[in-house]
Short mmCIF file of C-alpha atoms in Angstrom, two decimals:
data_model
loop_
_atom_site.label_atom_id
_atom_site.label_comp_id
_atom_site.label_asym_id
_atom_site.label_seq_id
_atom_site.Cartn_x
_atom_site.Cartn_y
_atom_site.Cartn_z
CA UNK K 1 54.05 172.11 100.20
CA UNK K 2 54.78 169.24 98.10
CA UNK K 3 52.18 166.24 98.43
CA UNK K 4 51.62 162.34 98.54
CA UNK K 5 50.20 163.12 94.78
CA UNK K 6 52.52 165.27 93.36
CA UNK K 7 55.24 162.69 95.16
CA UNK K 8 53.99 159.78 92.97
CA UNK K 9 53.71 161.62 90.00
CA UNK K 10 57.33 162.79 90.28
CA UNK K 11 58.13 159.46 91.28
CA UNK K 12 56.68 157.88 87.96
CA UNK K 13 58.50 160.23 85.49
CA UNK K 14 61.55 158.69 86.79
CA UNK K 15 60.51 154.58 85.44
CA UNK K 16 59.30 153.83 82.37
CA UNK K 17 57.56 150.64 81.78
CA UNK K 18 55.39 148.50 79.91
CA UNK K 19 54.53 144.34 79.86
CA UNK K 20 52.95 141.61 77.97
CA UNK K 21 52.80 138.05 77.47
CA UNK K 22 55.17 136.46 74.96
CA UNK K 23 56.05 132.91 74.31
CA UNK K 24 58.49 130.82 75.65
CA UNK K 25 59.61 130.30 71.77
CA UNK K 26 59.42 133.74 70.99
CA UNK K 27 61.41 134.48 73.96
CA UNK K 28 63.83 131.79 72.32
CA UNK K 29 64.46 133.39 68.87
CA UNK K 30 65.01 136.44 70.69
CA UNK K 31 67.51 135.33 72.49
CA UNK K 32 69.52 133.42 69.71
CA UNK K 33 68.73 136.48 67.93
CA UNK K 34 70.76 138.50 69.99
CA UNK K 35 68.03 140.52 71.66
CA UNK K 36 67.70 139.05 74.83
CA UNK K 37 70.74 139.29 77.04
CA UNK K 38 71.61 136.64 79.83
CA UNK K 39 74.56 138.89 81.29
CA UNK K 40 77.27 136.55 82.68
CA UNK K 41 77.93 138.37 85.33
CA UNK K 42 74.18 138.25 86.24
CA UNK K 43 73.85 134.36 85.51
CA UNK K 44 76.67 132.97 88.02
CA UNK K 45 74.60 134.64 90.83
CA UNK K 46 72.07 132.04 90.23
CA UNK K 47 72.54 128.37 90.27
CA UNK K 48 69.30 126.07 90.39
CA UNK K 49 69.79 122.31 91.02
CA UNK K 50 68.46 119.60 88.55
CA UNK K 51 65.60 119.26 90.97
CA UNK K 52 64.58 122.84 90.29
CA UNK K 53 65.44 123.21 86.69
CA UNK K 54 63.06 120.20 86.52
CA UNK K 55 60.30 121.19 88.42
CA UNK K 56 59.88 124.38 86.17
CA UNK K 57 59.69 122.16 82.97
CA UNK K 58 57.08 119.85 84.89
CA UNK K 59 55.17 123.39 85.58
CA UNK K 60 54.88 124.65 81.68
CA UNK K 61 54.17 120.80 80.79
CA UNK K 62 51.11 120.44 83.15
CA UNK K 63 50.23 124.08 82.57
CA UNK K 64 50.86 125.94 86.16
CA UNK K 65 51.89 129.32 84.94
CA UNK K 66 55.40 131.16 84.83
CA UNK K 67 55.83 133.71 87.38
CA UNK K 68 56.28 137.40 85.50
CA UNK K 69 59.86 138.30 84.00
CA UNK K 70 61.39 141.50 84.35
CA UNK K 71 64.18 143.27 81.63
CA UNK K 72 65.67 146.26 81.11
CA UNK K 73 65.72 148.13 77.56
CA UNK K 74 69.37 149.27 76.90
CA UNK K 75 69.83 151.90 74.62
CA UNK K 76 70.08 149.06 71.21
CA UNK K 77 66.43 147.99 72.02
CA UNK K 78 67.59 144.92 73.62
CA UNK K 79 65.97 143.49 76.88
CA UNK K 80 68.49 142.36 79.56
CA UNK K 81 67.05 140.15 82.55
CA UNK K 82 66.75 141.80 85.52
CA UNK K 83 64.32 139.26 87.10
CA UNK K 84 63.61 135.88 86.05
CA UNK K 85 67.52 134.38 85.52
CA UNK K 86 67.60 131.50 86.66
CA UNK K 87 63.87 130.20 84.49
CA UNK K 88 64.68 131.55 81.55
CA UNK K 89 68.49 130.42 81.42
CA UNK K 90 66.80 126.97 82.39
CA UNK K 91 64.39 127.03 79.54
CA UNK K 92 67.68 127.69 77.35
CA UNK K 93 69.55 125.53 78.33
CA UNK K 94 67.11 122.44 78.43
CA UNK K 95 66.36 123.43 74.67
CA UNK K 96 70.28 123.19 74.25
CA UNK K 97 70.89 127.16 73.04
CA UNK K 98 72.08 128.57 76.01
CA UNK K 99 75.75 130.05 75.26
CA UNK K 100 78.47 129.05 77.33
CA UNK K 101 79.64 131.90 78.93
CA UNK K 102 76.30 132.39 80.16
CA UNK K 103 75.97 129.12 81.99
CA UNK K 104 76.60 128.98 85.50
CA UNK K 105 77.78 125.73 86.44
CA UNK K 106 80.79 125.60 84.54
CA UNK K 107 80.15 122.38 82.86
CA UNK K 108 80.50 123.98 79.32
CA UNK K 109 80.77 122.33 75.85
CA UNK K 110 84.21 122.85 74.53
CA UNK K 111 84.28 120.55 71.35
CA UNK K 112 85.29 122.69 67.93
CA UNK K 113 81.63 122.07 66.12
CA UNK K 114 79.73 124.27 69.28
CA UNK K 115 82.90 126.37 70.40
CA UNK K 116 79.76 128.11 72.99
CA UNK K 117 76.99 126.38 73.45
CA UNK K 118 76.02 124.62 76.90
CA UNK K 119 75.66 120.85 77.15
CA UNK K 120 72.26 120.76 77.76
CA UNK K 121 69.78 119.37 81.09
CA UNK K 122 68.81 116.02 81.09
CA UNK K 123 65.82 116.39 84.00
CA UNK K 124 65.08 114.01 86.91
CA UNK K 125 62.63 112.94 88.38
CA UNK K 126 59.54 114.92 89.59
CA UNK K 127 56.18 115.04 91.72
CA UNK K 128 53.59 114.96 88.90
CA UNK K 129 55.31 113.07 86.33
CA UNK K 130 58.12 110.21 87.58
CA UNK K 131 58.36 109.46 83.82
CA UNK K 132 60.48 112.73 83.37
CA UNK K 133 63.02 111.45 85.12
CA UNK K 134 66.24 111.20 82.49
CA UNK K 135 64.21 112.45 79.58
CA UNK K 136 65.96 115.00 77.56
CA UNK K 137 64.15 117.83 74.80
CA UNK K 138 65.45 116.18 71.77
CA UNK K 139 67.89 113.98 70.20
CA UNK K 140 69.97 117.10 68.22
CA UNK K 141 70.82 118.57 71.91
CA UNK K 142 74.11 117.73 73.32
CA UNK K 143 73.88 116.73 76.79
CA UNK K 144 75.98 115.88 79.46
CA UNK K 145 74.73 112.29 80.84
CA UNK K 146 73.04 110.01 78.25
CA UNK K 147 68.95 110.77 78.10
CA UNK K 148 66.74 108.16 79.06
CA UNK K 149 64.53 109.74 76.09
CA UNK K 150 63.37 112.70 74.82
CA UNK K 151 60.07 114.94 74.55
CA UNK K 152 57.87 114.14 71.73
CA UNK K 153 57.14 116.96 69.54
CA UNK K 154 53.88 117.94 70.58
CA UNK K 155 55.63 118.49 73.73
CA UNK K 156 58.12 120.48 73.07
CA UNK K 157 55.50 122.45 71.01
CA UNK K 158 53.69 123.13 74.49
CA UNK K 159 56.72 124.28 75.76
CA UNK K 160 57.38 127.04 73.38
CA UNK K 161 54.15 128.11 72.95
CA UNK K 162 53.47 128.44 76.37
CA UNK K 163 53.42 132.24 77.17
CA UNK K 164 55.23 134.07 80.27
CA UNK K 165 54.15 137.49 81.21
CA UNK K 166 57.44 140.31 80.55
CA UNK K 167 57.28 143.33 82.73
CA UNK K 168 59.66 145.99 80.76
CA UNK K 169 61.80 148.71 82.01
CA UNK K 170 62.24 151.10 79.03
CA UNK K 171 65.44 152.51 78.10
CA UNK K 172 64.70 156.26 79.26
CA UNK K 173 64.47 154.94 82.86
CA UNK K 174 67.96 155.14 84.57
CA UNK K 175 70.24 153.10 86.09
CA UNK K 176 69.34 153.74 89.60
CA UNK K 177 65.95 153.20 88.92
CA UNK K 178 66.88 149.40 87.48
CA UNK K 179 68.84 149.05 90.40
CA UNK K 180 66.09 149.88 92.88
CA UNK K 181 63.82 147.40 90.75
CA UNK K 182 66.41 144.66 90.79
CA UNK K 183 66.87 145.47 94.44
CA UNK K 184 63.28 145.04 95.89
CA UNK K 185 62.48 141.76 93.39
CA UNK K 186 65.49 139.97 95.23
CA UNK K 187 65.72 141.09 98.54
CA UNK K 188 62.13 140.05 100.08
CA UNK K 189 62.79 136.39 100.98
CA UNK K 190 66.30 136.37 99.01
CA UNK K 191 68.93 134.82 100.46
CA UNK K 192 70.75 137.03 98.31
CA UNK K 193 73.47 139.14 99.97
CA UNK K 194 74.16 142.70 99.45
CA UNK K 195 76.78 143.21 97.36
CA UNK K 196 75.53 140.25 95.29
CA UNK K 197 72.63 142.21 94.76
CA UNK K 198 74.53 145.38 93.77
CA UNK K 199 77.27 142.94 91.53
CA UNK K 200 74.33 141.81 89.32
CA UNK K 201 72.97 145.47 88.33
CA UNK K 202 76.13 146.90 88.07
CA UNK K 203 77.03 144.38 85.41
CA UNK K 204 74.62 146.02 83.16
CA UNK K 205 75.65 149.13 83.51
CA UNK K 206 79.43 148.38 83.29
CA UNK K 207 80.45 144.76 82.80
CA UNK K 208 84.60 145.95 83.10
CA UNK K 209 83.77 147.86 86.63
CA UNK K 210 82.67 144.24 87.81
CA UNK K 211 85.38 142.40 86.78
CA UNK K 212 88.01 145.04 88.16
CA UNK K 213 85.87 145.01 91.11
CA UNK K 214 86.56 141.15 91.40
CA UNK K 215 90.38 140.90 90.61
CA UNK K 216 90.98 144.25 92.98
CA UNK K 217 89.30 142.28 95.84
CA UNK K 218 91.18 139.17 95.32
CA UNK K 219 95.06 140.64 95.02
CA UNK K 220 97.16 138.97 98.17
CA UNK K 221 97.78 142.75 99.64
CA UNK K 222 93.87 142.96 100.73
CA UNK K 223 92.46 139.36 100.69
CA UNK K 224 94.98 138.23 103.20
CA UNK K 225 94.82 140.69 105.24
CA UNK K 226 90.84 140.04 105.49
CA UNK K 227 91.12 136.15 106.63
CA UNK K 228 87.64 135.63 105.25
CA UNK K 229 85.86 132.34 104.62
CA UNK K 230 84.88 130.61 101.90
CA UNK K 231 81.29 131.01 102.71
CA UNK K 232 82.27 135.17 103.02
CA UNK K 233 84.17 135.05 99.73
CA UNK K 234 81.23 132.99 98.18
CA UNK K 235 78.58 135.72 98.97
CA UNK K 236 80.97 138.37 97.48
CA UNK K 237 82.06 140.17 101.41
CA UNK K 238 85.39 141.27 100.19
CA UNK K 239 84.13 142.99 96.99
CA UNK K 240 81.58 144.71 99.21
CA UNK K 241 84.13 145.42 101.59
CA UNK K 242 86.52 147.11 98.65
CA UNK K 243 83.75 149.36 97.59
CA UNK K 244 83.05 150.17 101.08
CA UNK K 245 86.52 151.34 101.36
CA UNK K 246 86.40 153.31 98.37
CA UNK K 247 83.05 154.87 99.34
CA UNK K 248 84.27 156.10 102.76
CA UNK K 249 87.49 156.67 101.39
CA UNK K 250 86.40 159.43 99.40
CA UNK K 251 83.64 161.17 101.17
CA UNK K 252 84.98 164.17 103.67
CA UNK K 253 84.89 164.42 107.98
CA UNK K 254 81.68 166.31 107.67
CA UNK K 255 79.83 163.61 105.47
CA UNK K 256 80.91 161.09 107.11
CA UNK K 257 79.64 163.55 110.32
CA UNK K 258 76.15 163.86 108.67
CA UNK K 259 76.11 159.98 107.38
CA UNK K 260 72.22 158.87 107.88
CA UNK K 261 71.78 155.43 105.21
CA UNK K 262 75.40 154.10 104.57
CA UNK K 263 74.11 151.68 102.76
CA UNK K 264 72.74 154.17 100.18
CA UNK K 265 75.97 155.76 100.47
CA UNK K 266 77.62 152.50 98.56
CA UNK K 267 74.50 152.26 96.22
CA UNK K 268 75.23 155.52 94.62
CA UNK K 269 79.00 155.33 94.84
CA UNK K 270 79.32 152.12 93.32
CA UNK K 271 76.48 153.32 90.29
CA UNK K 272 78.64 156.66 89.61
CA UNK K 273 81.46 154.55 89.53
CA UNK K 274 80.02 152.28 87.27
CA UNK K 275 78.93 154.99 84.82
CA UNK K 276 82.00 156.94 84.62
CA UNK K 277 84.30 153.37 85.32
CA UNK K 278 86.72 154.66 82.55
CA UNK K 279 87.49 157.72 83.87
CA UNK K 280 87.71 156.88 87.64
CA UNK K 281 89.38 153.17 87.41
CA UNK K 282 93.04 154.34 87.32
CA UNK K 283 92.08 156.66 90.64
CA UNK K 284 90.37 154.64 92.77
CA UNK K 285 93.12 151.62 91.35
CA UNK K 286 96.08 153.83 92.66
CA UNK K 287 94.51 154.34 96.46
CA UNK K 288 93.55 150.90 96.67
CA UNK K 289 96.99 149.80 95.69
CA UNK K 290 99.25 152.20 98.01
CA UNK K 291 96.69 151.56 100.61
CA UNK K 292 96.66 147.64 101.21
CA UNK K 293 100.68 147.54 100.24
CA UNK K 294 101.27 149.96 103.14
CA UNK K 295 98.78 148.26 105.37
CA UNK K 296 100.22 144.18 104.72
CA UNK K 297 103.38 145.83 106.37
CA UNK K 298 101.63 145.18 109.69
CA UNK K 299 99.17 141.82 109.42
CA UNK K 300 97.21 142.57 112.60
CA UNK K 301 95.42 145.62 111.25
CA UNK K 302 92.39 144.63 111.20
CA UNK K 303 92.52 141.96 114.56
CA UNK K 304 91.52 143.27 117.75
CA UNK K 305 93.96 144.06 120.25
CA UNK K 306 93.92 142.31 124.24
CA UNK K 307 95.54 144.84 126.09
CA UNK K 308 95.71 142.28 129.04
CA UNK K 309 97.02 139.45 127.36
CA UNK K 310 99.03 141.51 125.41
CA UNK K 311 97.97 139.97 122.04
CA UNK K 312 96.19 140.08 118.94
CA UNK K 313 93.52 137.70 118.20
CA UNK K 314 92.93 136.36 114.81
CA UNK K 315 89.31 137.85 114.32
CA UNK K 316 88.66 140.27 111.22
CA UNK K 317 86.54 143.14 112.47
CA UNK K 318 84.65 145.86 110.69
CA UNK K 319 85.55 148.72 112.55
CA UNK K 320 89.10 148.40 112.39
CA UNK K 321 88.67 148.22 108.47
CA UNK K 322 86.40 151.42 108.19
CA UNK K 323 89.08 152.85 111.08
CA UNK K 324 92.69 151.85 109.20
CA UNK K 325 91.97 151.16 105.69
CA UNK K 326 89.44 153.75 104.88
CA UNK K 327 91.24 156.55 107.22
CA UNK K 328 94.91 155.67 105.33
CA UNK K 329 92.65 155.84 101.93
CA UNK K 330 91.62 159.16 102.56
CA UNK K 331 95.07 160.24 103.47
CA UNK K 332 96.31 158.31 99.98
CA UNK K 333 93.65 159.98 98.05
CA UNK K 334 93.70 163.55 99.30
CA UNK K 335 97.43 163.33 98.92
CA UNK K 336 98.02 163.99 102.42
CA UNK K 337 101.16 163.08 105.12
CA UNK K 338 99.91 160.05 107.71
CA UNK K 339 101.28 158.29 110.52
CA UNK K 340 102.80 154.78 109.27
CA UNK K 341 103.56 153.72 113.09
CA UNK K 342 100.37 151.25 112.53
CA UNK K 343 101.18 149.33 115.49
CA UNK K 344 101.21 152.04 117.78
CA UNK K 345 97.68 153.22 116.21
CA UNK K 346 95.77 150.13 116.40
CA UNK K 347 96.59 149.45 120.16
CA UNK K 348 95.33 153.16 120.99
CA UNK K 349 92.44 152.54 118.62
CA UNK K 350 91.67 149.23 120.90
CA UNK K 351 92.52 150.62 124.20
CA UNK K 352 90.76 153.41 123.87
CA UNK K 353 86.59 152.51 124.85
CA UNK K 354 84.74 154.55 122.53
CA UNK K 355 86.22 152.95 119.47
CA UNK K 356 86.43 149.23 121.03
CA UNK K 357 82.97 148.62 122.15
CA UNK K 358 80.93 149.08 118.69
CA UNK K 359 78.16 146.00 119.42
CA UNK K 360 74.79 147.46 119.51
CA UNK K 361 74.99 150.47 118.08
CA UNK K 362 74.29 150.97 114.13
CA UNK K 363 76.11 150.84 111.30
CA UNK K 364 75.78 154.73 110.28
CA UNK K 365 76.47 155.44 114.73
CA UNK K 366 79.42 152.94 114.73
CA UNK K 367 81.10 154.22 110.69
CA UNK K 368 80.92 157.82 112.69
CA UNK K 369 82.84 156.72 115.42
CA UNK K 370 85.38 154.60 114.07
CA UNK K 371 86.47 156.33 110.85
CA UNK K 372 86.57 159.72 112.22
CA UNK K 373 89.25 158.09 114.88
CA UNK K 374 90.94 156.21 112.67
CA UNK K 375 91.34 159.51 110.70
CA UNK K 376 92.12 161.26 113.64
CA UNK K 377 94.99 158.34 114.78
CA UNK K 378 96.47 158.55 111.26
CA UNK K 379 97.06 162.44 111.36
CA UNK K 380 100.78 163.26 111.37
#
């Protein structure tokens, strides 16, 4: 019988790690250096105001200490960020080093002399020291507004000798080990969604999977057909959505039977997809493709259907995606005849009780009810 003990000690084969403290200027040449990554698709997940990009430089100035950084070894030696983003991106791009395409406002230098560096922070005002307010880090950094002034040299000297504590995941630890690292930092107190979550450690893994992800999830076929808000589309809902499709898509009746943590479910789809993105793109492309071009036929797919008013209301709802768009993608993908009378499916679907009234049930209860009817509604 296995036990808590020899649990843990399995557990600890599987992450490799070590940690130090390094300086902020070390940290610096590392990065210009080319061994510390700032992955773009992990920076535009996290924007800081001026307010909080200048309360961190008041905090190294007047000596409170830098919360711990975590990174990721890849397989070069490098250290990606897996924790700590949005201070150390701050730190370079106050010192006027931080590359364009790793900023994640947008406001990006474009003159031909610094083709890809960031205009750099000019900071306001803060709690501890008003005098901050407009000063910039020195006279050779481009900025965006005009500085006020600038930091003398002894204090940008504190600044990069200041020292932050890196927690490192070595290279022999996998990728869902990084993701379940990256996960638990930024989910406790996060306002982080999901599949925001899941973007930024795929995009280490596979920076191409997250950018087909993206354009997949915005073609007209699919993203009208949602109706989502900005707010939804801002937290990344209809790329979650896609790979939700794609998970249940390709898992069979008696998974989807035996479901338990669907959430996991997506988690390990979405990192085997990531891994072997080359191989599996064209695949998973095609379904997606033939699925939401069939399904745009008929624009009330995924609304819910009054049988008494005899209408549709405008209202995207989940279980009439997992029903129609994940039961026609199984079809698609198995290479199997389906009913195409969608109408006539989605007002049984509605009429019919045990697939209507999902509230208060959960996820893994409600994915068992409605995709194994809308499976069973599609048969031909």
């Amino acid at each position: 019988m296995t036990t808590l003990e020899d649990e843990i000690r399995d557990a600890r084969r599987e992450i490799s790690t070590d940690g130090y403290s390094i300086s902020i200027g070390e940290l610096t040449n590392m990065y210009t250096d080319g061994e510390l990554i700032v992955s773009p698709d992990y920076q535009r997940l996290f924007r800081w105001d001026l307010r909080q990009k200048s309360q961190l430089i008041e905090s190294i100035l007047i000596g409170i200490p830098v919360p711990s950084i975590f990174v990721a070894q890849d397989n070069q030696g490098r250290w990606e960020i897996v924790d700590g983003l949005q201070r150390i991106s701050t730190l370079l791009e106050f010192q006027g080093v931080l590359k364009a395409e790793e900023s994640s406002d947008g406001e990006d230098e474009k003159n031909d002399e610094s083709p890809k560096t960031k205009f750099a922070s000019v900071l306001g005002k803060t709690e501890y020291l008003p005098s901050i307010d407009g000063v910039a880090w020195s006279d050779e950094v481009k900025t965006k507004t005009t500085p006020k002034g600038y930091l003398s040299d002894a204090q940008r000297r504190d600044i990069k000798r200041s020292k932050i504590d890196v927690k490192i995941v070595k290279r022999d630890s996998d990728i869902k080990t990084k993701y379940d690292l990256f996960k638990r930092l930024n989910s406790n107190g996060s306002s982080l969604k999901p599949q925001e979550i899941r973007t930024a450690v795929l995009a280490s893994q596979s920076s191409d999977m997250v950018k087909w992800i993206s354009q997949k999830a915005n073609t007209p076929n699919f993203f009208k057909l949602l109706g989502l808000s900005k707010k939804r589309v801002d937290q990344k809902y209809n790329e979650e959505l896609l790979l939700r499709f794609l998970t249940l898509s390709h898992m069979s009746n008696e998974k989807i039977a035996d479901i338990s943590d669907f959430a996991k479910e997506v988690d390990e789809f979405s990192l085997d997809f990531a891994v072997n993105f080359e191989s599996k793109k064209d695949g998973y492309g095609l379904v997606f493709d033939t699925t939401f071009k069939r399904l745009s036929e008929f624009q009330n797919i995924f609304n819910p259907w009054d049988n008494k008013s005899g209408k549709y209301s405008n209202k995207f709802t989940l279980s009439a995606f997992e029903a129609f768009a994940a039961g026609l993608g199984f079809y698609i993908a198995n290479d199997k005849e389906y009913n195409d009378n969608f109408e006539d499916i989605s007002k049984s679907f509605w009429i019919n009780p045990n697939t209507a009234k999902t509230t208060g049930v959960s996820t893994e209860a409600r994915i068992k009810r409605t995709v194994l009817a809308g499976r069973e509604l599609l048969a031909k």
